[in-house]
Amino acid sequence: MTKQQYDGYKAVFTKKDKNKTILIPWFTDFLSPLIPAVAKVAGYNFVNCPKTSKQSAEMGLKYGHNEVCYPATLVLGDLIAEIKRGHYNIEDLAVAITQTGGQCRATNYLSFIKTGLKNAGYGQIPVISVAIGGIHQNEQPGFKLPIFRILHLVINAFLFGDSLNQIFAAAVARQRNKGQAELIFDKYMQQASELIEKREHKKLLTLLADAVDDFERIDIVEGKHFEKIGLIGEIFVKYNNYGQANITRWLREQGYEVVVPPMIHFFTQSFINSKVNAKNGLNRMNRIQKVLLPFFQRIFDKKMAKYQAILEKSKFHTPHKSVFEIAEYAKEIIDLSNQFGEGWLIAGDIANFSREGINRVVCVQPFGCIANHIVAKGIERRIKEFYPDMNLLFLDIDGGMAEVNLQNRLKFLIN
Ligand code: SF4
């Protein structure tokens, strides 16, 4: 092999690139369709890649390397597969990924995507890091999120998506006519996206109430008990159907309702984390943060209460706790300074499921995800002390994993 000097990634998203099409990888059915609408309000033309598929995994492995986390492989593969389909003029294209940072391999996603694009011959495509707060390790003078313009839209998009997904998950497990719940779900995601684009996010509450009514009317299997199974773990593999090897679909086919924690908790845990870190001397909150944090928290609590009030009218409703209650449950099991990967949320979610009478929980994590191994498997014994009826199944997922192997392990949990 000849040695080549690394000369960096030259393509930078500048101000003149603002009108470019910005491709984003598919994340999850109950949030991804809303992202382009929010981006449009922010002044950018985001376009979703098609849903993650086998081709994404193959492309990710071909142009990336297999020492990176499985979600990163799929994200890269989504982007390259879509670029290769040839629907876009490369010169008018940029790509964007979210940057959650963190103490793990998540910090390398940007450079991984850039290297992968370069390997595939697309090194001229600028890569944008989408993050609220600081952008690390990326030059992107043409991209800036107008936080105050989109904040309400973002919060409402998350709350709407989580709420719709929750009643959908219960309805789809019980529907008599296959496809009925899916049609309602798609219809309301589409309408939500249109409202967000028009900045009419206040109407999302009425839209959710309509969705609750529609789900109420579907024909369901009567007289059968549908047991609930909790699904927790790493954010991408938990919420992305292909990423989780279609575990949710398989469990539904076996007659179970799969319950996932709301995604918004992943982001609102920072209300708690920042206080814990300040108390532990790990960071300092400046005066602005001290004022803004409770302010955002209040906005958020008020909004969440409105969504919950609508959900409570549904026969499919499973109550969600606030992230503060989840933190209280987690505190008994693990210190809240454990914030790697999904951090203490895993302990809190398991405890919450147990308190809700859900005693079978699947925890999915990408193969080699040390962050989630430590906070998930590491607490198993302690969980058993507090919640002896809890049955936990930990599943590692990567590109080489056959779905049937996972299903065999799931059979032990459900039998
Ligand atoms: S949480 Fe796990 S899977 Fe996600 S980036 Fe970190 S190490 Fe990778």
Coordinates of C-alpha atoms and ligand atoms in Angstrom, one line a residue:
M1 CA 0.0 0.0 0.0
T2 CA 1.4 3.4 -0.9
K3 CA 1.4 6.0 1.9
Q4 CA -0.7 9.1 1.2
Q5 CA -0.4 12.3 3.2
Y6 CA -3.8 13.2 4.7
D7 CA -4.8 16.6 3.3
G8 CA -8.0 17.1 5.1
Y9 CA -11.5 17.6 3.8
K10 CA -11.6 20.6 1.5
A11 CA -15.4 21.1 0.9
V12 CA -16.8 23.7 3.3
F13 CA -20.4 24.9 3.4
T14 CA -20.1 28.6 2.7
K15 CA -22.7 31.4 2.5
K16 CA -23.1 30.9 -1.2
D17 CA -24.1 27.2 -0.6
K18 CA -27.2 28.2 1.3
N19 CA -29.6 27.2 -1.5
K20 CA -28.1 23.8 -2.0
T21 CA -30.1 20.6 -1.4
I22 CA -29.0 19.2 1.9
L23 CA -29.4 15.5 2.2
I24 CA -30.0 14.0 5.7
P25 CA -29.9 10.4 6.7
W26 CA -33.2 8.7 7.7
F27 CA -33.5 8.5 11.5
T28 CA -37.0 7.4 12.6
D29 CA -40.6 7.3 11.2
F30 CA -42.0 9.6 13.9
L31 CA -39.5 12.4 13.6
S32 CA -37.7 12.3 10.2
P33 CA -40.7 13.4 8.1
L34 CA -40.9 16.6 10.2
I35 CA -37.3 17.6 9.9
P36 CA -37.4 19.1 6.3
A37 CA -40.3 21.3 7.4
V38 CA -38.4 22.8 10.4
A39 CA -35.3 23.2 8.2
K40 CA -37.4 25.1 5.6
V41 CA -38.4 27.6 8.3
A42 CA -34.7 27.9 9.2
G43 CA -34.0 28.8 5.6
Y44 CA -32.5 25.5 4.4
N45 CA -33.6 22.8 1.9
F46 CA -33.2 19.5 3.8
V47 CA -34.2 16.3 2.0
N48 CA -34.5 13.0 3.8
C49 CA -32.8 9.9 2.4
P50 CA -35.1 7.0 1.9
K51 CA -35.6 4.7 4.9
T52 CA -32.5 2.9 6.0
S53 CA -32.1 -0.4 4.3
K54 CA -29.8 -3.3 3.6
Q55 CA -28.2 -1.2 0.9
S56 CA -27.4 1.5 3.5
A57 CA -25.5 -1.1 5.5
E58 CA -23.6 -2.4 2.5
M59 CA -22.7 1.1 1.3
G60 CA -21.6 2.1 4.8
L61 CA -19.4 -0.9 5.2
K62 CA -18.0 -0.5 1.7
Y63 CA -16.9 3.2 2.1
G64 CA -16.4 3.4 5.8
H65 CA -14.6 1.0 8.1
N66 CA -16.0 -1.5 10.4
E67 CA -14.4 -0.3 13.6
V68 CA -17.0 2.5 13.9
C69 CA -20.4 2.1 15.5
Y70 CA -23.2 0.5 13.6
P71 CA -25.3 3.7 13.5
A72 CA -22.5 5.6 11.9
T73 CA -22.2 2.9 9.2
L74 CA -25.9 3.2 8.4
V75 CA -25.9 7.0 8.4
L76 CA -22.9 7.0 5.9
G77 CA -24.6 4.3 3.9
D78 CA -27.9 6.1 3.7
L79 CA -26.2 9.2 2.3
I80 CA -23.9 7.4 -0.2
A81 CA -26.7 5.1 -1.4
E82 CA -28.9 8.1 -2.1
I83 CA -26.2 10.1 -3.8
K84 CA -25.4 7.1 -6.0
R85 CA -29.0 6.8 -7.1
G86 CA -28.2 9.9 -9.2
H87 CA -31.2 12.1 -8.5
Y88 CA -29.0 15.1 -7.5
N89 CA -26.5 17.3 -9.2
I90 CA -23.4 16.8 -7.0
E91 CA -22.4 20.4 -7.3
D92 CA -25.7 21.5 -5.8
L93 CA -25.5 19.0 -2.9
A94 CA -24.5 19.1 0.7
V95 CA -25.1 16.6 3.5
A96 CA -25.9 17.1 7.1
I97 CA -25.8 14.9 10.2
T98 CA -26.8 15.7 13.8
Q99 CA -23.9 16.0 16.2
T100 CA -24.7 14.9 19.7
G101 CA -21.0 14.8 20.6
G102 CA -20.7 12.9 23.8
Q103 CA -17.7 11.1 25.3
C104 CA -17.8 8.1 23.0
R105 CA -17.2 7.4 19.3
A106 CA -20.0 9.9 18.5
T107 CA -17.3 12.5 18.5
N108 CA -15.8 10.9 15.3
Y109 CA -19.0 10.8 13.2
L110 CA -18.2 13.9 11.2
S111 CA -14.7 12.9 10.2
F112 CA -16.0 9.4 9.5
I113 CA -18.7 10.7 7.2
K114 CA -16.1 13.0 5.4
T115 CA -13.7 10.1 4.9
G116 CA -16.5 7.9 3.7
L117 CA -17.7 10.5 1.2
K118 CA -14.1 11.0 0.0
N119 CA -13.6 7.2 -0.4
A120 CA -16.8 7.1 -2.6
G121 CA -15.5 10.0 -4.8
Y122 CA -17.7 12.7 -3.3
G123 CA -15.1 14.7 -1.4
Q124 CA -16.5 17.9 -3.0
I125 CA -19.8 17.7 -1.1
P126 CA -19.8 19.9 2.0
V127 CA -20.7 18.2 5.3
I128 CA -22.8 20.1 7.9
S129 CA -23.0 19.4 11.6
V130 CA -26.5 20.2 12.9
A131 CA -26.3 20.9 16.6
I132 CA -27.9 23.3 19.0
G133 CA -25.1 24.9 20.9
G134 CA -21.4 24.8 19.8
I135 CA -20.3 23.2 16.5
H136 CA -17.1 21.3 17.1
Q137 CA -14.5 20.3 14.5
N138 CA -16.4 21.7 11.5
E139 CA -16.1 24.7 9.4
Q140 CA -19.5 25.7 8.1
P141 CA -19.8 29.5 7.8
G142 CA -22.9 29.2 5.6
F143 CA -24.9 27.3 8.2
K144 CA -26.4 28.8 11.3
L145 CA -29.6 27.7 13.0
P146 CA -31.9 30.6 14.0
I147 CA -32.6 29.0 17.4
F148 CA -35.3 31.4 18.5
R149 CA -37.2 31.1 15.2
I150 CA -37.3 27.4 15.3
L151 CA -37.3 26.5 19.0
H152 CA -41.0 26.2 19.4
L153 CA -41.3 24.2 16.2
V154 CA -38.6 21.8 17.3
I155 CA -40.2 21.2 20.7
N156 CA -43.6 20.7 19.2
A157 CA -42.2 18.4 16.5
F158 CA -40.7 16.2 19.1
L159 CA -43.8 16.2 21.3
F160 CA -46.1 15.6 18.4
G161 CA -44.0 12.7 17.0
D162 CA -43.6 11.0 20.4
S163 CA -47.3 11.3 21.1
L164 CA -48.4 10.0 17.8
N165 CA -46.0 7.2 17.9
Q166 CA -47.2 6.2 21.4
I167 CA -50.8 5.8 20.4
F168 CA -49.8 4.2 17.0
A169 CA -47.7 1.6 18.8
A170 CA -50.7 0.5 20.9
A171 CA -53.2 0.7 18.0
V172 CA -51.0 -1.2 15.4
A173 CA -50.6 -4.1 17.8
R174 CA -54.4 -4.5 18.2
Q175 CA -55.7 -3.6 14.7
R176 CA -57.9 -6.2 13.0
N177 CA -57.2 -5.0 9.5
K178 CA -53.5 -4.8 8.7
G179 CA -52.4 -1.4 7.5
Q180 CA -55.2 0.7 9.0
A181 CA -53.1 2.2 11.8
E182 CA -50.2 2.8 9.4
L183 CA -52.4 4.8 7.1
I184 CA -53.6 7.0 10.0
F185 CA -50.0 7.5 11.2
D186 CA -48.8 8.5 7.8
K187 CA -51.7 10.9 7.2
Y188 CA -51.0 12.8 10.5
M189 CA -47.3 12.9 10.0
Q190 CA -47.9 14.5 6.6
Q191 CA -50.3 17.0 8.0
A192 CA -48.0 17.8 10.9
S193 CA -45.2 18.5 8.5
E194 CA -47.5 20.9 6.5
L195 CA -48.4 22.8 9.7
I196 CA -44.8 23.1 10.8
E197 CA -43.8 24.5 7.4
K198 CA -46.5 27.2 7.8
R199 CA -45.2 27.8 11.4
E200 CA -48.7 26.9 12.7
H201 CA -47.3 24.7 15.4
K202 CA -50.1 25.6 17.8
K203 CA -52.5 23.7 15.6
L204 CA -50.5 20.5 16.2
L205 CA -52.5 20.0 19.4
T206 CA -55.8 20.0 17.5
L207 CA -54.2 17.7 14.9
L208 CA -53.2 15.3 17.7
A209 CA -56.7 15.4 19.1
D210 CA -58.0 14.5 15.6
A211 CA -55.5 11.6 15.4
V212 CA -56.6 10.3 18.8
D213 CA -60.2 10.3 17.4
D214 CA -59.2 8.5 14.2
F215 CA -57.2 5.8 16.1
E216 CA -60.2 5.4 18.4
R217 CA -62.3 4.3 15.4
I218 CA -60.1 1.6 14.0
D219 CA -61.3 -2.0 14.2
I220 CA -59.4 -3.8 16.9
V221 CA -59.1 -7.3 18.2
E222 CA -61.4 -7.6 21.2
G223 CA -61.1 -9.8 24.2
K224 CA -57.4 -10.5 23.9
H225 CA -54.8 -9.2 26.3
F226 CA -51.9 -7.6 24.5
E227 CA -48.8 -7.7 26.8
K228 CA -46.4 -4.8 26.7
I229 CA -42.7 -5.2 26.1
G230 CA -40.4 -2.3 26.8
L231 CA -37.7 -1.4 24.2
I232 CA -34.8 0.8 25.4
G233 CA -31.2 1.3 24.4
E234 CA -29.0 3.4 22.1
I235 CA -31.0 6.1 20.4
F236 CA -30.4 5.2 16.8
V237 CA -30.9 1.4 16.9
K238 CA -33.9 1.8 19.2
Y239 CA -35.8 4.1 16.9
N240 CA -34.6 3.2 13.4
N241 CA -36.5 0.1 12.1
Y242 CA -33.6 -1.3 10.1
G243 CA -31.1 -0.3 12.8
Q244 CA -32.9 -2.4 15.4
A245 CA -33.2 -5.3 12.9
N246 CA -37.0 -4.9 12.8
I247 CA -37.4 -6.2 16.3
T248 CA -40.4 -4.1 16.9
R249 CA -42.2 -5.5 13.8
W250 CA -41.4 -9.1 14.8
L251 CA -42.6 -8.6 18.4
R252 CA -45.9 -7.1 17.1
E253 CA -46.3 -10.1 14.8
Q254 CA -46.1 -12.3 18.0
G255 CA -48.9 -10.3 19.5
Y256 CA -47.1 -7.9 21.8
E257 CA -47.3 -4.1 22.1
V258 CA -43.8 -2.6 22.0
V259 CA -43.4 0.5 24.2
V260 CA -40.5 2.9 23.7
P261 CA -39.7 5.8 26.0
P262 CA -40.3 9.2 24.4
M263 CA -37.4 10.5 22.4
I264 CA -37.6 13.9 23.9
H265 CA -36.2 12.5 27.1
F266 CA -32.8 12.0 25.4
F267 CA -32.6 15.8 24.9
T268 CA -34.3 17.1 28.0
Q269 CA -32.0 15.0 30.3
S270 CA -29.6 17.9 29.8
F271 CA -31.8 19.9 32.2
I272 CA -30.7 17.5 34.9
N273 CA -27.2 16.7 33.6
S274 CA -26.1 20.3 33.6
K275 CA -27.1 20.7 37.2
V276 CA -25.5 17.4 38.2
N277 CA -22.3 18.3 36.4
A278 CA -22.2 21.8 38.0
K279 CA -22.7 20.2 41.4
N280 CA -19.9 17.7 40.8
G281 CA -17.5 20.5 39.6
L282 CA -17.4 19.1 36.1
N283 CA -18.6 22.3 34.5
R284 CA -19.8 25.7 35.5
M285 CA -23.2 27.2 34.6
N286 CA -22.8 30.9 33.7
R287 CA -25.4 33.5 34.7
I288 CA -27.2 33.2 31.3
Q289 CA -27.5 29.5 31.5
K290 CA -28.8 29.7 35.1
V291 CA -31.6 32.0 33.9
L292 CA -32.3 30.3 30.6
L293 CA -32.4 26.7 31.8
P294 CA -35.4 27.1 34.1
F295 CA -37.0 29.3 31.5
F296 CA -36.8 26.6 28.8
Q297 CA -37.8 24.0 31.4
R298 CA -41.0 25.9 32.1
I299 CA -41.9 26.3 28.4
F300 CA -41.3 22.7 27.9
D301 CA -43.3 21.5 31.0
K302 CA -46.3 23.6 29.9
K303 CA -46.2 22.2 26.4
M304 CA -45.8 18.6 27.5
A305 CA -48.8 18.9 29.9
K306 CA -51.0 20.0 26.9
Y307 CA -49.9 17.0 24.8
Q308 CA -50.4 14.6 27.7
A309 CA -53.9 16.0 28.3
I310 CA -54.9 15.0 24.8
L311 CA -53.3 11.6 25.0
E312 CA -55.2 10.8 28.2
K313 CA -58.4 10.8 26.2
S314 CA -57.1 7.8 24.1
K315 CA -57.9 4.2 25.1
F316 CA -54.4 3.5 23.7
H317 CA -52.6 5.8 26.1
T318 CA -49.6 4.6 28.2
P319 CA -48.7 7.4 30.6
H320 CA -45.3 8.9 30.2
K321 CA -43.4 10.3 33.1
S322 CA -41.5 13.5 33.0
V323 CA -37.7 13.2 32.7
F324 CA -37.4 14.5 36.3
E325 CA -39.4 11.5 37.6
I326 CA -37.3 9.2 35.5
A327 CA -34.2 10.7 37.0
E328 CA -35.6 10.1 40.5
Y329 CA -36.1 6.4 39.7
A330 CA -32.7 6.2 38.1
K331 CA -31.0 7.8 41.1
E332 CA -31.7 4.8 43.3
I333 CA -29.8 2.5 40.9
I334 CA -27.0 4.6 39.4
D335 CA -25.4 8.0 40.0
L336 CA -26.7 10.6 37.7
S337 CA -23.2 11.5 36.7
N338 CA -23.3 8.4 34.4
Q339 CA -24.1 10.3 31.2
F340 CA -22.2 8.2 28.6
G341 CA -24.4 6.9 25.8
E342 CA -28.0 6.9 27.0
G343 CA -26.6 7.3 30.5
W344 CA -28.8 7.0 33.6
L345 CA -31.9 7.1 31.3
I346 CA -31.5 3.4 30.8
A347 CA -31.8 2.7 34.6
G348 CA -34.7 5.2 34.9
D349 CA -36.6 3.7 31.9
I350 CA -36.3 0.2 33.2
A351 CA -37.5 1.3 36.7
N352 CA -40.4 3.2 35.1
F353 CA -41.4 0.2 33.0
S354 CA -41.4 -2.0 36.1
R355 CA -43.6 0.5 38.0
E356 CA -46.0 0.5 35.0
G357 CA -46.2 -3.3 35.2
I358 CA -44.0 -3.9 32.2
N359 CA -41.7 -6.6 33.3
R360 CA -40.1 -7.6 30.0
V361 CA -37.6 -5.2 28.6
V362 CA -35.3 -5.5 25.6
C363 CA -32.2 -3.3 25.6
V364 CA -30.6 -2.8 22.1
Q365 CA -27.1 -1.5 21.6
P366 CA -24.7 -1.4 18.7
F367 CA -22.0 -4.0 18.9
G368 CA -19.0 -2.5 20.8
C369 CA -20.9 0.4 22.2
I370 CA -19.0 0.6 25.4
A371 CA -21.0 3.6 26.6
N372 CA -24.3 1.7 26.6
H373 CA -22.8 -1.6 27.8
I374 CA -21.5 0.1 30.9
V375 CA -24.8 1.8 31.8
A376 CA -27.0 -1.0 30.7
K377 CA -25.4 -4.4 31.4
G378 CA -23.5 -2.8 34.3
I379 CA -26.7 -2.2 36.2
E380 CA -28.4 -5.5 35.7
R381 CA -27.7 -6.9 39.2
R382 CA -28.8 -3.7 40.8
I383 CA -32.0 -3.6 38.8
K384 CA -32.7 -7.2 39.9
E385 CA -32.3 -6.1 43.6
F386 CA -34.9 -3.3 43.2
Y387 CA -37.2 -4.9 40.6
P388 CA -36.9 -8.7 41.0
D389 CA -39.7 -9.4 38.5
M390 CA -37.9 -7.6 35.7
N391 CA -36.7 -9.7 32.8
L392 CA -34.0 -8.0 30.8
L393 CA -32.7 -9.0 27.4
F394 CA -29.6 -7.2 26.1
L395 CA -29.1 -7.4 22.3
D396 CA -26.0 -6.3 20.4
I397 CA -26.7 -5.3 16.9
D398 CA -24.4 -4.9 13.9
G399 CA -24.3 -5.3 10.1
G400 CA -23.4 -9.0 10.3
M401 CA -26.2 -10.0 12.7
A402 CA -28.9 -12.2 11.2
E403 CA -32.4 -11.1 12.2
V404 CA -33.3 -14.8 12.9
N405 CA -30.6 -15.0 15.6
L406 CA -32.1 -12.0 17.4
Q407 CA -35.5 -13.5 17.1
N408 CA -34.3 -16.7 18.7
R409 CA -33.0 -14.8 21.6
L410 CA -36.3 -12.8 21.8
K411 CA -38.2 -16.1 22.0
F412 CA -36.5 -16.8 25.3
L413 CA -37.8 -13.5 26.6
I414 CA -41.4 -13.9 25.5
N415 CA -41.7 -17.6 26.4
Ligands
SF4_1 S1 -23.4 5.8 22.1 FE1 -22.5 3.9 21.4 S2 -23.2 3.6 19.3 FE2 -23.6 5.7 19.9 S3 -21.8 6.8 19.1 FE3 -21.4 6.3 21.3 S4 -20.3 4.3 21.2 FE4 -21.2 4.6 19.2

